[in-house]
Short mmCIF file of C-alpha atoms in Angstrom, two decimals:
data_model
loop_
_atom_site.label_atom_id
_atom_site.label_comp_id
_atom_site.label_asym_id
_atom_site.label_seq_id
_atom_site.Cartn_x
_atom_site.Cartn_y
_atom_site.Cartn_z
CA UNK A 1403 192.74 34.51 37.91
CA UNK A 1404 194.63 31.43 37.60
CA UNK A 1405 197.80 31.78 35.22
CA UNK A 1406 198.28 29.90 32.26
CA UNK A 1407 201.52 27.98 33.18
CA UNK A 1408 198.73 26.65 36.25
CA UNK A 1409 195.90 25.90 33.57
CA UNK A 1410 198.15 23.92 31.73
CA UNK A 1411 199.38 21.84 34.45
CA UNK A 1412 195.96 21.00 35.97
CA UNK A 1413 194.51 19.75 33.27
CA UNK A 1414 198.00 17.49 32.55
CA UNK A 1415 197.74 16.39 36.16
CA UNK A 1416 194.03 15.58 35.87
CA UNK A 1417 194.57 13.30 31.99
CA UNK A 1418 197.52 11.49 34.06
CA UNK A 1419 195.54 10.72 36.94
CA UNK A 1420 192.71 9.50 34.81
CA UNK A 1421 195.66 7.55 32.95
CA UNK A 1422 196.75 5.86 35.99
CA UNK A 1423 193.24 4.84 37.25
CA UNK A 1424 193.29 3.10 34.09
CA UNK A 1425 195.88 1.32 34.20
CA UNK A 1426 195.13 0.14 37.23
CA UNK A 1427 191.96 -0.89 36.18
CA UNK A 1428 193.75 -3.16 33.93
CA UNK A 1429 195.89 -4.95 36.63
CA UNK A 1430 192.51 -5.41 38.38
CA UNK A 1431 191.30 -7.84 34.73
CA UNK A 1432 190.99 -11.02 36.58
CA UNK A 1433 188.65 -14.46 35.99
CA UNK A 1434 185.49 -12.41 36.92
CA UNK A 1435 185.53 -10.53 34.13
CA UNK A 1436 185.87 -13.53 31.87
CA UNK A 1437 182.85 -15.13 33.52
CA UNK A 1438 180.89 -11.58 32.98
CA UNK A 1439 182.04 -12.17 29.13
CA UNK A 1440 181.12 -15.56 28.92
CA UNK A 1441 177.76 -15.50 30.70
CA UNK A 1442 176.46 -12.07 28.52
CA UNK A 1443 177.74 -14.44 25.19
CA UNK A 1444 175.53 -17.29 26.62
CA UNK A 1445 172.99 -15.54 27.85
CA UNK A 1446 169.65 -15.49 25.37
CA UNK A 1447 168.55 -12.36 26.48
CA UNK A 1448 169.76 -8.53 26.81
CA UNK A 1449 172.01 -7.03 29.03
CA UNK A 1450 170.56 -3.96 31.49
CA UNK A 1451 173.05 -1.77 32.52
CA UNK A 1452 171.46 0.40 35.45
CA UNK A 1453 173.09 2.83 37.85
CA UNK A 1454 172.44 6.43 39.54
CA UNK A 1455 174.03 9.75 39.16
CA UNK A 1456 177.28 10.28 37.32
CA UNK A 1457 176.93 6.12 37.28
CA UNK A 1458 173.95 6.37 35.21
CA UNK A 1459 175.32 8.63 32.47
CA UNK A 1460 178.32 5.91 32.27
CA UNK A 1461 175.88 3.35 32.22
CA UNK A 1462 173.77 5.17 29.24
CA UNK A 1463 176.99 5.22 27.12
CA UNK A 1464 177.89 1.46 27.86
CA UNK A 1465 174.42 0.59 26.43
CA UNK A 1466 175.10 3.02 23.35
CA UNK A 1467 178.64 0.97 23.06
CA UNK A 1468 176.95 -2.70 23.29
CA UNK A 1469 174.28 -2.15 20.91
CA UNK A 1470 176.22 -0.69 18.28
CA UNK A 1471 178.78 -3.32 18.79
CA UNK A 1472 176.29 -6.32 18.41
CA UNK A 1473 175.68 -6.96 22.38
CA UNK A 1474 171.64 -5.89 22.73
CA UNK A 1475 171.38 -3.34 25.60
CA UNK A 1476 168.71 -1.51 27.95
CA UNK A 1477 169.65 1.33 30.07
CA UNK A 1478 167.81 1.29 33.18
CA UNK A 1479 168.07 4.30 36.07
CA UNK A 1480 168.14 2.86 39.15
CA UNK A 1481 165.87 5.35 40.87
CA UNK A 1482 163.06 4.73 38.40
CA UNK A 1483 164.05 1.16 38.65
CA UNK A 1484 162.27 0.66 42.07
CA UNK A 1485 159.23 2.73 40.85
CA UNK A 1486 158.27 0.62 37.93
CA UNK A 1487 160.86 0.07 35.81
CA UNK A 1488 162.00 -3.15 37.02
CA UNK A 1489 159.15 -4.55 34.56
CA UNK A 1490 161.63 -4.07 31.94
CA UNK A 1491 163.47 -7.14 32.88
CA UNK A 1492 162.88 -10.62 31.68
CA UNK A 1493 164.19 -13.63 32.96
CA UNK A 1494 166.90 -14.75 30.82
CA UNK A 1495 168.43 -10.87 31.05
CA UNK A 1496 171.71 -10.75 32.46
CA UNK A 1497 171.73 -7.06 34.52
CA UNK A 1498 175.43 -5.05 35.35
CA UNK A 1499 174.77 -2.09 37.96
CA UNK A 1500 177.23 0.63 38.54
CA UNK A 1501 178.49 2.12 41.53
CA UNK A 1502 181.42 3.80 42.67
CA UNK A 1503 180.49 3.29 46.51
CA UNK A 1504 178.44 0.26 45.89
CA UNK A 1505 176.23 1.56 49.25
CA UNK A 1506 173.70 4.19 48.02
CA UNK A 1507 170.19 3.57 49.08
CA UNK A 1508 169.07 3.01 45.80
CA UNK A 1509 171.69 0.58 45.05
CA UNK A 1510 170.36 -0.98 48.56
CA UNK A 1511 166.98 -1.36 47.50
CA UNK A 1512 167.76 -2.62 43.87
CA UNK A 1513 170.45 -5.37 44.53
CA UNK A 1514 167.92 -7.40 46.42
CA UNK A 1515 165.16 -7.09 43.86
CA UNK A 1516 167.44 -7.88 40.85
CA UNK A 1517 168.32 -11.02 42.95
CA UNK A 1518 165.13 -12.31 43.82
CA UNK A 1519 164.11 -12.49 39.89
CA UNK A 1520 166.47 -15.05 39.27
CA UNK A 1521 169.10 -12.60 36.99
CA UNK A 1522 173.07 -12.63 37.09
CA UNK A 1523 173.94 -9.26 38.64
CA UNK A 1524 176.87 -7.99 37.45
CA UNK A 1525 178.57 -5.23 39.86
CA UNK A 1526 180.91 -2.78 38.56
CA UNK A 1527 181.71 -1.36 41.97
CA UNK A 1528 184.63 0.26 43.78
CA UNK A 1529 184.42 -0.68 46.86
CA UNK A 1530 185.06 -4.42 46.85
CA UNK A 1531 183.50 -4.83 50.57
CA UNK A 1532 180.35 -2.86 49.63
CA UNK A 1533 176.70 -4.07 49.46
CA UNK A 1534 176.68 -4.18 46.04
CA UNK A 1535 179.91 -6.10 45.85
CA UNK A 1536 178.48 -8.67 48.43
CA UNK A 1537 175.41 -9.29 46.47
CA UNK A 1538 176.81 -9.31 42.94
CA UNK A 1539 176.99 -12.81 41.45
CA UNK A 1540 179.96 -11.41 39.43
CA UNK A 1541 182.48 -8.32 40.37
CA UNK A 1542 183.93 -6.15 38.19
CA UNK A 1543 186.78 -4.31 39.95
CA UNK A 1544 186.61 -0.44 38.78
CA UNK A 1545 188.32 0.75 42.34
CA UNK A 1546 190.57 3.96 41.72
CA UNK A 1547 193.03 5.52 44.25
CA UNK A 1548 191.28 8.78 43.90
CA UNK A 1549 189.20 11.22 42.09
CA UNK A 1550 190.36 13.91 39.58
CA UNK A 1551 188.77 16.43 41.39
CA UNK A 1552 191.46 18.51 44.37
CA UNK A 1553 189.03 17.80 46.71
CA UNK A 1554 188.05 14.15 46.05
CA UNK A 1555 184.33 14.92 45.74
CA UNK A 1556 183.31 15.26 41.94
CA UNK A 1557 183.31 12.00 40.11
CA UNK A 1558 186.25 11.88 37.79
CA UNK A 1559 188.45 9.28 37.82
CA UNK A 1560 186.21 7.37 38.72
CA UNK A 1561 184.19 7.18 36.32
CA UNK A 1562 186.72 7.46 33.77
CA UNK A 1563 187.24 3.97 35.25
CA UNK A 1564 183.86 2.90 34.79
CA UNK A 1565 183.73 4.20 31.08
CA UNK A 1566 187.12 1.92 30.30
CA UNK A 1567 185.66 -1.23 31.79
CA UNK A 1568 183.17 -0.89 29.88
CA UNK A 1569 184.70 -0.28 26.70
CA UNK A 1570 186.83 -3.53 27.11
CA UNK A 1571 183.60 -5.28 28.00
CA UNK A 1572 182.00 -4.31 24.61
CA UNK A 1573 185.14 -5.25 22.41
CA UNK A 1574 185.94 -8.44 24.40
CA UNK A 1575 182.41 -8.90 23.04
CA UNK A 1576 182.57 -7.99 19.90
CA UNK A 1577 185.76 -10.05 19.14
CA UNK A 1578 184.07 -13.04 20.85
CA UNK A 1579 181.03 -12.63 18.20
CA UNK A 1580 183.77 -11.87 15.77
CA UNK A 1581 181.41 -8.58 14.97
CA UNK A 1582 183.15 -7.28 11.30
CA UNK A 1583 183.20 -4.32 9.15
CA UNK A 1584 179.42 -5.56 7.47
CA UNK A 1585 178.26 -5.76 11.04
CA UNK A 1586 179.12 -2.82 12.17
CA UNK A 1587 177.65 -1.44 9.05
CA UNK A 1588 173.96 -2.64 9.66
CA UNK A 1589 173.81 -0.86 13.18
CA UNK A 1590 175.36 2.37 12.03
CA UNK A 1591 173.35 3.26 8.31
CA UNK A 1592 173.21 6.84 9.10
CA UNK A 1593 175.97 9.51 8.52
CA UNK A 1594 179.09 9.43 7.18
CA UNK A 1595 180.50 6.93 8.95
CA UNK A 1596 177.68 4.46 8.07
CA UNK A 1597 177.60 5.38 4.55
CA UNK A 1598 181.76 4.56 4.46
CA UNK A 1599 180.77 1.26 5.31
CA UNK A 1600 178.39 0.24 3.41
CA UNK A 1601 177.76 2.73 0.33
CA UNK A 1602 178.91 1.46 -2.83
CA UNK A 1603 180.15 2.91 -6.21
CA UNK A 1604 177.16 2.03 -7.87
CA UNK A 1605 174.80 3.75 -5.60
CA UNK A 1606 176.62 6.81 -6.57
CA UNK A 1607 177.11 5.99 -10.10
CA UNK A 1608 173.08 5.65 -10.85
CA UNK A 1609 172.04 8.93 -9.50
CA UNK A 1610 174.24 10.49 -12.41
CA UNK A 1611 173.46 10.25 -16.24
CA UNK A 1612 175.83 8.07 -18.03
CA UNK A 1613 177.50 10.12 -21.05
CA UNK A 1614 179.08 8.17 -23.34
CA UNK A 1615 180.33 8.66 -27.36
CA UNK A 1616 181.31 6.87 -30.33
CA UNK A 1617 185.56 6.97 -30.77
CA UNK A 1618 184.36 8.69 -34.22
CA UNK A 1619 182.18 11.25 -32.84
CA UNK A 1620 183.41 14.89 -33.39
CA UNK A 1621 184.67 17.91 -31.27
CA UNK A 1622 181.35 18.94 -31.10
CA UNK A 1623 179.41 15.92 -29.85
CA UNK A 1624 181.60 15.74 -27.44
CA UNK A 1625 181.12 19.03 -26.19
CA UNK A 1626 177.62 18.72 -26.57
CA UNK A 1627 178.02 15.63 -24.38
CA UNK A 1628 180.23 16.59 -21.53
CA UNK A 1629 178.38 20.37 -20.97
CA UNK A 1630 174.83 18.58 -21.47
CA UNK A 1631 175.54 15.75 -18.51
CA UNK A 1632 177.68 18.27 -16.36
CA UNK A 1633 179.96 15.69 -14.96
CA UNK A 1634 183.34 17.00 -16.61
CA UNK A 1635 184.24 13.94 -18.75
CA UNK A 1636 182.41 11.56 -21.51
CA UNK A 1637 183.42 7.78 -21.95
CA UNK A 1638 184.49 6.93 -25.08
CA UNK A 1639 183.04 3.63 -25.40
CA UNK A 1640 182.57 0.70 -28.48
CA UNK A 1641 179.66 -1.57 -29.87
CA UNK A 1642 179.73 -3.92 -26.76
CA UNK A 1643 179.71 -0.99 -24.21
CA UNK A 1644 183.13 -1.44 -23.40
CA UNK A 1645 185.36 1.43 -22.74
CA UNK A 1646 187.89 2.55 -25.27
CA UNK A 1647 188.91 5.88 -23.16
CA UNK A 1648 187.59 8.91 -21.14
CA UNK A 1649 187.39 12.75 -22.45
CA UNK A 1650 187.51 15.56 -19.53
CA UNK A 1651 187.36 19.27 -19.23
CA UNK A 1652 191.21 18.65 -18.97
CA UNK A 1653 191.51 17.32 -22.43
CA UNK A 1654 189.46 19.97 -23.84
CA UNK A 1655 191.76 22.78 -23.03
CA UNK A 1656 194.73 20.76 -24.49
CA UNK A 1657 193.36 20.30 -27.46
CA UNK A 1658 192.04 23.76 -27.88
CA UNK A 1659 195.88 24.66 -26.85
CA UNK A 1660 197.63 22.46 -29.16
CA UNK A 1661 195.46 22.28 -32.34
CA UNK A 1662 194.76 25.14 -34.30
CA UNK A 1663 192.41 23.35 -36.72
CA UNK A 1664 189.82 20.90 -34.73
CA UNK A 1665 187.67 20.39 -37.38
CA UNK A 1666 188.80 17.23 -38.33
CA UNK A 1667 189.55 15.75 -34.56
CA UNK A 1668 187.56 12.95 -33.45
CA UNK A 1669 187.13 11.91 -30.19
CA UNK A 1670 189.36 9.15 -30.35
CA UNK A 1671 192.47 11.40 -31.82
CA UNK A 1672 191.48 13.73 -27.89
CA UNK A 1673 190.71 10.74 -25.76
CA UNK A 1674 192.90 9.19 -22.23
CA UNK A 1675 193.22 5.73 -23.35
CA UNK A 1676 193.49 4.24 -19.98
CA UNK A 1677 190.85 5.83 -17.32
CA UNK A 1678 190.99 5.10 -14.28
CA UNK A 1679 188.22 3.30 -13.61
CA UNK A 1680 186.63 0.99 -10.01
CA UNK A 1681 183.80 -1.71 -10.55
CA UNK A 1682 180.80 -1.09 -9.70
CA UNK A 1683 180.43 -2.87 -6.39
CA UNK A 1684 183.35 -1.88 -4.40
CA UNK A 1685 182.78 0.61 -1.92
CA UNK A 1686 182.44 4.26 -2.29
CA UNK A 1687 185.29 5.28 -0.12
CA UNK A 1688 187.69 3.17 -2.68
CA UNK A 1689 186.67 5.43 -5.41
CA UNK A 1690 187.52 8.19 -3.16
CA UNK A 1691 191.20 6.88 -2.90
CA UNK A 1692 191.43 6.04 -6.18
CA UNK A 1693 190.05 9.72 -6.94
CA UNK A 1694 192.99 11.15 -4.58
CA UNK A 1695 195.78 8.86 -5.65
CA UNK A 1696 195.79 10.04 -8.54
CA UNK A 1697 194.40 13.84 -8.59
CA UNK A 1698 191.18 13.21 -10.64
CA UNK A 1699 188.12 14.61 -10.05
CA UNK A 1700 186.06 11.87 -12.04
CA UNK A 1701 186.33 7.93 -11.41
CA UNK A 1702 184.60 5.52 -14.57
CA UNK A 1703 182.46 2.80 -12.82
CA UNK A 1704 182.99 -0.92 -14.39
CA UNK A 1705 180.64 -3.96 -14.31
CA UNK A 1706 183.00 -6.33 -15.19
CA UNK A 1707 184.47 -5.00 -18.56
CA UNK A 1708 181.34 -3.13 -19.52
CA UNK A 1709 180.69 0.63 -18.61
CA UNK A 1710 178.62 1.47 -15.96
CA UNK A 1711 178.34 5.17 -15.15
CA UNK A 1712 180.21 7.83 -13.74
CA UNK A 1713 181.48 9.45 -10.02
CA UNK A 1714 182.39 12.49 -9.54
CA UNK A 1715 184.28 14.02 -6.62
CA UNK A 1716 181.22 16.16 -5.99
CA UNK A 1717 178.80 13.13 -5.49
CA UNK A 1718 181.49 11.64 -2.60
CA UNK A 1719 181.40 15.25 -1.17
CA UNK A 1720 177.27 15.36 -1.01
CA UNK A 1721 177.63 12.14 0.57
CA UNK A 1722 179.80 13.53 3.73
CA UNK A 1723 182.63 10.67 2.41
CA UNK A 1724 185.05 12.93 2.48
#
């Protein structure tokens, strides 16, 4: 059994050897990979990323990475490749294959076929005097000193490597196709961090009821109000639907505290006369700062200078905001 001290230190040594490979993957950034850039942002078709074993899984999350980043992507396995899946390509696709040896006997089979159809292969490769380096229109140097692994065996580092290159492939991308925030938001609608990008207050607002009272209503109406629309507060609002002030649970404990006759209070005498408040199409996770700023639990929701509706802390909670 090993000790702790020794648990500790191998998995230290293994994160700074991964560190290293990638920094040296960086020193290896050379005019290459700007032409690999430049011909997947001129290219009119998609990219396929192929490779085989630990390769492959790389090559699966690269796709993931592109496609979400606004580069369209196709994983293809480079063992099925050569039993039908070639037919995935079309002509104007531009094709990257991974390898850490570059000189596997599927990679061996492949290159040649990916050539013959016309497509810019792309190797990622590190062995820069491999087949697949030699065949490659393009070379992307992911060489590393070493594997992780004590007995340089299990793919590690190296494709740590892989999995960096590709990362600064997608963002060189993405800042090339200046890819923003709205972007982003259209290829990633699900979950919270879709719904952070795109949700707005109003979407939250409408799937409330909107209570709202006269600034001469009494006590009572506005209890009847607040307990009948469960969402803790009332607006207080005039003729033209603008808001004069907000009435919470918190306001009805101090009045109950500080007034021993409330028969004659009107909502206006009980009322906050400057709610916070957000307009109606700013985004939801706003609200949510706005709602933790200042330690409220309820947020009024403008359009323009007009009241609109109502969020509560609980509706940015069901949402998986928070």
């Amino acid at each position: 059994m090993e000790s702790k001290k020794s648990i500790i230190q191998s998995a230290v040594s293994t994160l700074e050897l991964e560190a290293a490979a990638i920094l040296n993957v960086a020193k290896n950034i050379n005019d290459d990979f700007e032409k690999v850039v430049s011909t997947i942002l001129q290219s009119e078709g998609r990219v396929i990323v192929t490779g085989i074993g630990k390769s492959a899984i790389i090559a699966q999350k690269i796709v993931a990475t592109f496609n979400s980043t606004g580069t369209p992507a196709i994983f293809m396995h480079a063992a099925d490749a050569i039993h039908g899946d070639l037919g995935m390509i079309q002509l104007n696709d531009t094709i990257i294959c991974l390898s850490k040896s570059g000189n596997t006997p599927e990679i061996k089979v492949l290159a040649p076929l990916l050539k013959s159809a016309g497509n810019k292969l792309i190797g990622m490769v590190g062995d820069l005097n491999s087949f697949l380096a030699q065949q490659a229109d393009l070379v992307l140097n992911a060489s590393v000193e070493k594997e992780a692994c004590p007995h340089n065996l299990a793919p590690t580092t190296s494709t740590t490597a892989q999995l960096a290159l590709g990362d600064a492939l997608a963002i060189c991308l993405l800042e090339c196709r200046k890819f923003n925030e709205s972007d982003f938001a259209k290829y990633h609608p699900g979950g919270s961090l879709g719904k952070k990008l795109y949700l707005k207050a109003r979407d939250l607002a409408l799937t409330n009821e909107k209570p709202s009272i006269k600034p001469s209503a009494s006590v009572k109406e506005v209890l009847i109000e607040i307990s009948k629309n469960r969402l803790g507060a009332v607006a207080v609002i005039d003729d033209e639907n603008s808001i004069l002030g907000v009435i919470t649970d918190g306001d009805i404990r101090r009045m109950l505290e500080n007034n021993g006759n409330i028969a004659t209070l009107k909502a206006e005498d009980i009322m906050g006369r400057n709610p916070k408040s957000i307009q109606h199409d700013a985004l939801a996770v706003e609200a949510l700062e706005l709602i933790k700023i200042n330690n409220i639990t309820q947020l009024l929701v403008l359009d323009q200078n007009t009241y609109f509706g109502i969020i509560h802390l609980h509706d940015l909670l069901n949402e998986g905001i928070v």
